[in-house]
mmCIF file of C-alpha atoms in Angstrom:
data_model
loop_
_atom_site.group_PDB
_atom_site.id
_atom_site.type_symbol
_atom_site.label_atom_id
_atom_site.label_comp_id
_atom_site.label_asym_id
_atom_site.label_seq_id
_atom_site.Cartn_x
_atom_site.Cartn_y
_atom_site.Cartn_z
ATOM 1 C CA UNK D 1 0.000 0.000 0.000
ATOM 2 C CA UNK D 2 1.247 3.457 -0.887
ATOM 3 C CA UNK D 3 1.382 5.680 2.207
ATOM 4 C CA UNK D 4 -1.292 8.397 2.136
ATOM 5 C CA UNK D 5 -0.314 12.063 1.945
ATOM 6 C CA UNK D 6 -1.629 13.409 5.284
ATOM 7 C CA UNK D 7 -1.537 17.112 4.443
ATOM 8 C CA UNK D 8 -4.757 18.589 5.905
ATOM 9 C CA UNK D 9 -5.281 19.308 9.577
ATOM 10 C CA UNK D 10 -8.857 18.521 10.673
ATOM 11 C CA UNK D 11 -10.572 18.676 14.048
ATOM 12 C CA UNK D 12 -12.325 15.521 15.262
ATOM 13 C CA UNK D 13 -15.573 16.323 17.082
ATOM 14 C CA UNK D 14 -17.964 14.159 19.063
ATOM 15 C CA UNK D 15 -21.466 14.939 20.254
ATOM 16 C CA UNK D 16 -22.167 15.222 23.986
ATOM 17 C CA UNK D 17 -25.715 15.054 25.310
ATOM 18 C CA UNK D 18 -26.540 17.165 28.346
ATOM 19 C CA UNK D 19 -29.876 17.208 30.219
ATOM 20 C CA UNK D 20 -32.012 20.249 29.431
ATOM 21 C CA UNK D 21 -33.876 20.209 32.780
ATOM 22 C CA UNK D 22 -37.199 19.357 31.141
ATOM 23 C CA UNK D 23 -36.704 15.613 30.713
ATOM 24 C CA UNK D 24 -34.897 15.907 27.394
ATOM 25 C CA UNK D 25 -31.381 16.751 26.340
ATOM 26 C CA UNK D 26 -29.387 19.086 24.151
ATOM 27 C CA UNK D 27 -26.550 18.047 21.911
ATOM 28 C CA UNK D 28 -23.269 19.959 21.870
ATOM 29 C CA UNK D 29 -20.288 19.164 19.641
ATOM 30 C CA UNK D 30 -17.030 18.875 21.589
ATOM 31 C CA UNK D 31 -13.488 18.923 20.181
ATOM 32 C CA UNK D 32 -11.714 15.592 20.675
ATOM 33 C CA UNK D 33 -8.433 16.443 18.967
ATOM 34 C CA UNK D 34 -6.701 17.415 15.745
ATOM 35 C CA UNK D 35 -5.681 14.832 13.155
ATOM 36 C CA UNK D 36 -3.761 15.022 9.902
ATOM 37 C CA UNK D 37 -5.707 13.611 6.979
ATOM 38 C CA UNK D 38 -5.785 12.891 3.263
ATOM 39 C CA UNK D 39 -9.089 13.705 1.498
ATOM 40 C CA UNK D 40 -10.265 11.841 -1.611
ATOM 41 C CA UNK D 41 -13.598 13.069 -2.982
ATOM 42 C CA UNK D 42 -16.175 10.855 -4.658
ATOM 43 C CA UNK D 43 -18.932 11.899 -7.039
ATOM 44 C CA UNK D 44 -21.558 14.270 -5.647
ATOM 45 C CA UNK D 45 -25.331 14.316 -5.800
ATOM 46 C CA UNK D 46 -28.456 15.678 -4.185
ATOM 47 C CA UNK D 47 -30.130 14.118 -1.133
ATOM 48 C CA UNK D 48 -33.441 15.153 0.448
ATOM 49 C CA UNK D 49 -33.139 17.094 3.717
ATOM 50 C CA UNK D 50 -35.897 17.823 6.216
ATOM 51 C CA UNK D 51 -37.055 21.004 4.481
ATOM 52 C CA UNK D 52 -34.600 21.513 1.643
ATOM 53 C CA UNK D 53 -32.426 19.689 -0.841
ATOM 54 C CA UNK D 54 -28.847 19.110 0.283
ATOM 55 C CA UNK D 55 -25.926 18.835 -2.082
ATOM 56 C CA UNK D 56 -23.809 15.943 -0.789
ATOM 57 C CA UNK D 57 -20.260 14.941 -1.706
ATOM 58 C CA UNK D 58 -18.857 11.671 -0.324
ATOM 59 C CA UNK D 59 -15.248 11.594 0.842
ATOM 60 C CA UNK D 60 -12.745 8.937 1.829
ATOM 61 C CA UNK D 61 -10.709 10.574 4.571
ATOM 62 C CA UNK D 62 -7.548 8.729 5.611
ATOM 63 C CA UNK D 63 -5.953 9.322 9.034
ATOM 64 C CA UNK D 64 -3.309 7.539 11.118
ATOM 65 C CA UNK D 65 -4.444 4.357 12.823
ATOM 66 C CA UNK D 66 -5.356 4.216 16.505
ATOM 67 C CA UNK D 67 -6.352 1.254 18.709
ATOM 68 C CA UNK D 68 -10.042 0.414 19.100
ATOM 69 C CA UNK D 69 -11.513 2.351 22.016
ATOM 70 C CA UNK D 70 -8.896 5.105 21.793
ATOM 71 C CA UNK D 71 -10.267 8.664 21.991
ATOM 72 C CA UNK D 72 -8.180 9.568 18.922
ATOM 73 C CA UNK D 73 -9.810 6.850 16.782
ATOM 74 C CA UNK D 74 -12.696 8.300 14.720
ATOM 75 C CA UNK D 75 -16.087 6.564 14.914
ATOM 76 C CA UNK D 76 -19.331 6.709 12.967
ATOM 77 C CA UNK D 77 -21.512 9.490 14.400
ATOM 78 C CA UNK D 78 -18.559 11.821 14.955
ATOM 79 C CA UNK D 79 -17.464 14.440 12.446
ATOM 80 C CA UNK D 80 -14.427 16.219 11.065
ATOM 81 C CA UNK D 81 -14.309 20.021 10.945
ATOM 82 C CA UNK D 82 -12.048 22.007 8.640
ATOM 83 C CA UNK D 83 -12.794 25.677 9.209
ATOM 84 C CA UNK D 84 -16.494 26.126 8.417
ATOM 85 C CA UNK D 85 -16.706 22.810 6.550
ATOM 86 C CA UNK D 86 -18.256 19.784 8.291
ATOM 87 C CA UNK D 87 -17.788 16.130 7.338
ATOM 88 C CA UNK D 88 -20.068 13.729 9.284
ATOM 89 C CA UNK D 89 -18.440 10.285 9.571
ATOM 90 C CA UNK D 90 -20.603 7.427 8.280
ATOM 91 C CA UNK D 91 -18.204 4.478 8.740
ATOM 92 C CA UNK D 92 -14.563 3.713 9.622
ATOM 93 C CA UNK D 93 -12.346 0.797 8.598
ATOM 94 C CA UNK D 94 -8.643 -0.085 8.550
ATOM 95 C CA UNK D 95 -6.982 1.053 5.326
ATOM 96 C CA UNK D 96 -4.240 -1.588 5.523
ATOM 97 C CA UNK D 97 -3.865 -5.018 7.180
ATOM 98 C CA UNK D 98 -1.476 -3.655 9.837
ATOM 99 C CA UNK D 99 -3.960 -0.948 10.888
ATOM 100 C CA UNK D 100 -1.439 1.860 10.350
ATOM 101 C CA UNK D 101 -4.105 3.989 8.670
ATOM 102 C CA UNK D 102 -7.874 4.288 8.910
ATOM 103 C CA UNK D 103 -10.300 5.155 6.114
ATOM 104 C CA UNK D 104 -13.263 7.241 7.233
ATOM 105 C CA UNK D 105 -16.241 7.343 4.887
ATOM 106 C CA UNK D 106 -17.763 10.793 5.297
ATOM 107 C CA UNK D 107 -20.087 13.156 3.491
ATOM 108 C CA UNK D 108 -19.939 16.918 3.211
ATOM 109 C CA UNK D 109 -23.447 18.330 2.938
ATOM 110 C CA UNK D 110 -24.289 21.850 1.812
ATOM 111 C CA UNK D 111 -27.738 23.434 1.664
ATOM 112 C CA UNK D 112 -28.785 24.527 -1.828
#
């Protein structure tokens, strides 16, 4: 396997639920760390949103490997942030048999 070119710094964020005092909760995104990544875009398309059409572009985002359960290992349900751009993580798998790198399947969505 050719080593990926990890040339973009991205922030890994996870959602934290806090009680709202009325029996429900609010969700707040919390920074978990900064990772270096390689982005490889797929082909885009439109997906239906709740009240509008979203333009969605899938990405394969490669980062350094981390052991299962480690806080620095991305998981589905988390997201990457690069400035104002958000990339929700859909799935994560090892990019190579040794687990040196992880491939995160993500999607950048933009309202149109």
